[in-house]
Amino acid sequence: MTAITRSRKVFRKASIALASVGCAAMLFPVTASADATDDYPIPNRMLKTTCTVDQYMAAVRDTDPVYFERYMIDYHNRPADVQQAARDRIYWFFSLDYAGRRQYSENTATNVYYEQVATRWGNWAKLFFNNKGVVSHGTEICQNYPPSQPEIWNWR
């Protein structure tokens, strides 16, 4: 057997093995890990919290003050109607039960145009959704704060 014949046989076996792996991958697909059922786009602790918006914000103010300050600076640099829209929308989100919050998370993960407040302020919910660590810290102790503190929005 010549070297050329041998290399053709090896090539054919490698091609068959590669095709088999490809077929197996198509027959047994793996579920994507970055879907709206985990901590994306909204951390699971935020979906499950029983705290109010005011309680959560007060907790973040105390646990992650730099993050809170950056959010509030950005918030106060927005027009009054955008500030009000962001407040209304986050209070609405917190009024939902777990299933409603999960559905909202699914909608925002699968439809970039779903959240209308984001068209006026892309980071409107950054304090609440974008940082899993901040959400973890805030939801851990938010029950220790009074449920209604509207003055939390008047930072400075």
JSON list of N, CA and C in Angstrom, two decimals, residues 20-50:
[
{"chain": "A", "resi": 20, "resn": "SER", "atom": "N", "xyz": [-20.17, 12.36, 11.44]},
{"chain": "A", "resi": 20, "resn": "SER", "atom": "CA", "xyz": [-20.94, 11.73, 12.51]},
{"chain": "A", "resi": 20, "resn": "SER", "atom": "C", "xyz": [-21.14, 12.68, 13.68]},
{"chain": "A", "resi": 21, "resn": "VAL", "atom": "N", "xyz": [-20.09, 13.38, 14.05]},
{"chain": "A", "resi": 21, "resn": "VAL", "atom": "CA", "xyz": [-20.19, 14.36, 15.14]},
{"chain": "A", "resi": 21, "resn": "VAL", "atom": "C", "xyz": [-21.16, 15.47, 14.75]},
{"chain": "A", "resi": 22, "resn": "GLY", "atom": "N", "xyz": [-21.09, 15.93, 13.51]},
{"chain": "A", "resi": 22, "resn": "GLY", "atom": "CA", "xyz": [-22.01, 16.97, 13.04]},
{"chain": "A", "resi": 22, "resn": "GLY", "atom": "C", "xyz": [-23.45, 16.52, 13.08]},
{"chain": "A", "resi": 23, "resn": "CYS", "atom": "N", "xyz": [-23.71, 15.28, 12.65]},
{"chain": "A", "resi": 23, "resn": "CYS", "atom": "CA", "xyz": [-25.07, 14.74, 12.70]},
{"chain": "A", "resi": 23, "resn": "CYS", "atom": "C", "xyz": [-25.57, 14.63, 14.13]},
{"chain": "A", "resi": 24, "resn": "ALA", "atom": "N", "xyz": [-24.71, 14.18, 15.02]},
{"chain": "A", "resi": 24, "resn": "ALA", "atom": "CA", "xyz": [-25.10, 14.05, 16.43]},
{"chain": "A", "resi": 24, "resn": "ALA", "atom": "C", "xyz": [-25.45, 15.41, 17.01]},
{"chain": "A", "resi": 25, "resn": "ALA", "atom": "N", "xyz": [-24.70, 16.43, 16.64]},
{"chain": "A", "resi": 25, "resn": "ALA", "atom": "CA", "xyz": [-24.97, 17.78, 17.14]},
{"chain": "A", "resi": 25, "resn": "ALA", "atom": "C", "xyz": [-26.32, 18.28, 16.65]},
{"chain": "A", "resi": 26, "resn": "MET", "atom": "N", "xyz": [-26.69, 17.92, 15.43]},
{"chain": "A", "resi": 26, "resn": "MET", "atom": "CA", "xyz": [-27.99, 18.34, 14.91]},
{"chain": "A", "resi": 26, "resn": "MET", "atom": "C", "xyz": [-29.13, 17.54, 15.53]},
{"chain": "A", "resi": 27, "resn": "LEU", "atom": "N", "xyz": [-28.89, 16.27, 15.81]},
{"chain": "A", "resi": 27, "resn": "LEU", "atom": "CA", "xyz": [-29.94, 15.42, 16.37]},
{"chain": "A", "resi": 27, "resn": "LEU", "atom": "C", "xyz": [-30.18, 15.69, 17.86]},
{"chain": "A", "resi": 28, "resn": "PHE", "atom": "N", "xyz": [-29.15, 16.10, 18.57]},
{"chain": "A", "resi": 28, "resn": "PHE", "atom": "CA", "xyz": [-29.25, 16.32, 20.01]},
{"chain": "A", "resi": 28, "resn": "PHE", "atom": "C", "xyz": [-28.82, 17.75, 20.35]},
{"chain": "A", "resi": 29, "resn": "PRO", "atom": "N", "xyz": [-29.63, 18.73, 19.98]},
{"chain": "A", "resi": 29, "resn": "PRO", "atom": "CA", "xyz": [-29.23, 20.12, 20.24]},
{"chain": "A", "resi": 29, "resn": "PRO", "atom": "C", "xyz": [-29.24, 20.43, 21.74]},
{"chain": "A", "resi": 30, "resn": "VAL", "atom": "N", "xyz": [-28.39, 21.33, 22.13]},
{"chain": "A", "resi": 30, "resn": "VAL", "atom": "CA", "xyz": [-28.30, 21.77, 23.51]},
{"chain": "A", "resi": 30, "resn": "VAL", "atom": "C", "xyz": [-29.05, 23.08, 23.64]},
{"chain": "A", "resi": 31, "resn": "THR", "atom": "N", "xyz": [-29.80, 23.24, 24.72]},
{"chain": "A", "resi": 31, "resn": "THR", "atom": "CA", "xyz": [-30.52, 24.49, 24.96]},
{"chain": "A", "resi": 31, "resn": "THR", "atom": "C", "xyz": [-29.53, 25.61, 25.22]},
{"chain": "A", "resi": 32, "resn": "ALA", "atom": "N", "xyz": [-29.80, 26.76, 24.66]},
{"chain": "A", "resi": 32, "resn": "ALA", "atom": "CA", "xyz": [-28.93, 27.92, 24.89]},
{"chain": "A", "resi": 32, "resn": "ALA", "atom": "C", "xyz": [-28.96, 28.29, 26.36]},
{"chain": "A", "resi": 33, "resn": "SER", "atom": "N", "xyz": [-27.83, 28.68, 26.90]},
{"chain": "A", "resi": 33, "resn": "SER", "atom": "CA", "xyz": [-27.77, 29.01, 28.33]},
{"chain": "A", "resi": 33, "resn": "SER", "atom": "C", "xyz": [-28.11, 30.46, 28.61]},
{"chain": "A", "resi": 34, "resn": "ALA", "atom": "N", "xyz": [-28.11, 31.31, 27.61]},
{"chain": "A", "resi": 34, "resn": "ALA", "atom": "CA", "xyz": [-28.39, 32.73, 27.82]},
{"chain": "A", "resi": 34, "resn": "ALA", "atom": "C", "xyz": [-29.81, 33.05, 27.37]},
{"chain": "A", "resi": 35, "resn": "ASP", "atom": "N", "xyz": [-30.78, 32.46, 28.05]},
{"chain": "A", "resi": 35, "resn": "ASP", "atom": "CA", "xyz": [-32.16, 32.78, 27.73]},
{"chain": "A", "resi": 35, "resn": "ASP", "atom": "C", "xyz": [-32.81, 33.46, 28.93]},
{"chain": "A", "resi": 36, "resn": "ALA", "atom": "N", "xyz": [-34.04, 33.83, 28.80]},
{"chain": "A", "resi": 36, "resn": "ALA", "atom": "CA", "xyz": [-34.70, 34.60, 29.84]},
{"chain": "A", "resi": 36, "resn": "ALA", "atom": "C", "xyz": [-35.16, 33.74, 31.01]},
{"chain": "A", "resi": 37, "resn": "THR", "atom": "N", "xyz": [-34.73, 32.51, 31.10]},
{"chain": "A", "resi": 37, "resn": "THR", "atom": "CA", "xyz": [-35.13, 31.68, 32.22]},
{"chain": "A", "resi": 37, "resn": "THR", "atom": "C", "xyz": [-34.10, 31.69, 33.34]},
{"chain": "A", "resi": 38, "resn": "ASP", "atom": "N", "xyz": [-32.93, 32.23, 33.09]},
{"chain": "A", "resi": 38, "resn": "ASP", "atom": "CA", "xyz": [-31.90, 32.27, 34.12]},
{"chain": "A", "resi": 38, "resn": "ASP", "atom": "C", "xyz": [-31.84, 33.68, 34.71]},
{"chain": "A", "resi": 39, "resn": "ASP", "atom": "N", "xyz": [-30.67, 34.25, 34.75]},
{"chain": "A", "resi": 39, "resn": "ASP", "atom": "CA", "xyz": [-30.50, 35.60, 35.28]},
{"chain": "A", "resi": 39, "resn": "ASP", "atom": "C", "xyz": [-30.36, 36.62, 34.17]},
{"chain": "A", "resi": 40, "resn": "TYR", "atom": "N", "xyz": [-30.86, 36.31, 33.01]},
{"chain": "A", "resi": 40, "resn": "TYR", "atom": "CA", "xyz": [-30.76, 37.23, 31.88]},
{"chain": "A", "resi": 40, "resn": "TYR", "atom": "C", "xyz": [-32.13, 37.49, 31.31]},
{"chain": "A", "resi": 41, "resn": "PRO", "atom": "N", "xyz": [-32.51, 38.68, 30.97]},
{"chain": "A", "resi": 41, "resn": "PRO", "atom": "CA", "xyz": [-31.77, 39.92, 31.19]},
{"chain": "A", "resi": 41, "resn": "PRO", "atom": "C", "xyz": [-31.96, 40.50, 32.59]},
{"chain": "A", "resi": 42, "resn": "ILE", "atom": "N", "xyz": [-32.88, 39.95, 33.34]},
{"chain": "A", "resi": 42, "resn": "ILE", "atom": "CA", "xyz": [-33.14, 40.46, 34.69]},
{"chain": "A", "resi": 42, "resn": "ILE", "atom": "C", "xyz": [-32.72, 39.40, 35.70]},
{"chain": "A", "resi": 43, "resn": "PRO", "atom": "N", "xyz": [-31.87, 39.76, 36.67]},
{"chain": "A", "resi": 43, "resn": "PRO", "atom": "CA", "xyz": [-31.45, 38.78, 37.68]},
{"chain": "A", "resi": 43, "resn": "PRO", "atom": "C", "xyz": [-32.64, 38.15, 38.40]},
{"chain": "A", "resi": 44, "resn": "ASN", "atom": "N", "xyz": [-32.55, 36.86, 38.64]},
{"chain": "A", "resi": 44, "resn": "ASN", "atom": "CA", "xyz": [-33.64, 36.11, 39.27]},
{"chain": "A", "resi": 44, "resn": "ASN", "atom": "C", "xyz": [-34.04, 36.68, 40.63]},
{"chain": "A", "resi": 45, "resn": "ARG", "atom": "N", "xyz": [-33.08, 37.19, 41.38]},
{"chain": "A", "resi": 45, "resn": "ARG", "atom": "CA", "xyz": [-33.41, 37.76, 42.69]},
{"chain": "A", "resi": 45, "resn": "ARG", "atom": "C", "xyz": [-34.33, 38.97, 42.55]},
{"chain": "A", "resi": 46, "resn": "MET", "atom": "N", "xyz": [-34.18, 39.71, 41.46]},
{"chain": "A", "resi": 46, "resn": "MET", "atom": "CA", "xyz": [-35.07, 40.84, 41.23]},
{"chain": "A", "resi": 46, "resn": "MET", "atom": "C", "xyz": [-36.47, 40.36, 40.87]},
{"chain": "A", "resi": 47, "resn": "LEU", "atom": "N", "xyz": [-36.54, 39.26, 40.15]},
{"chain": "A", "resi": 47, "resn": "LEU", "atom": "CA", "xyz": [-37.84, 38.72, 39.79]},
{"chain": "A", "resi": 47, "resn": "LEU", "atom": "C", "xyz": [-38.59, 38.21, 41.02]},
{"chain": "A", "resi": 48, "resn": "LYS", "atom": "N", "xyz": [-37.85, 37.72, 42.01]},
{"chain": "A", "resi": 48, "resn": "LYS", "atom": "CA", "xyz": [-38.47, 37.10, 43.18]},
{"chain": "A", "resi": 48, "resn": "LYS", "atom": "C", "xyz": [-38.61, 38.02, 44.39]},
{"chain": "A", "resi": 49, "resn": "THR", "atom": "N", "xyz": [-38.00, 39.19, 44.38]},
{"chain": "A", "resi": 49, "resn": "THR", "atom": "CA", "xyz": [-38.03, 40.03, 45.57]},
{"chain": "A", "resi": 49, "resn": "THR", "atom": "C", "xyz": [-39.45, 40.48, 45.91]},
{"chain": "A", "resi": 50, "resn": "THR", "atom": "N", "xyz": [-39.71, 40.61, 47.20]},
{"chain": "A", "resi": 50, "resn": "THR", "atom": "CA", "xyz": [-40.99, 41.14, 47.66]},
{"chain": "A", "resi": 50, "resn": "THR", "atom": "C", "xyz": [-40.83, 42.58, 48.14]}
]
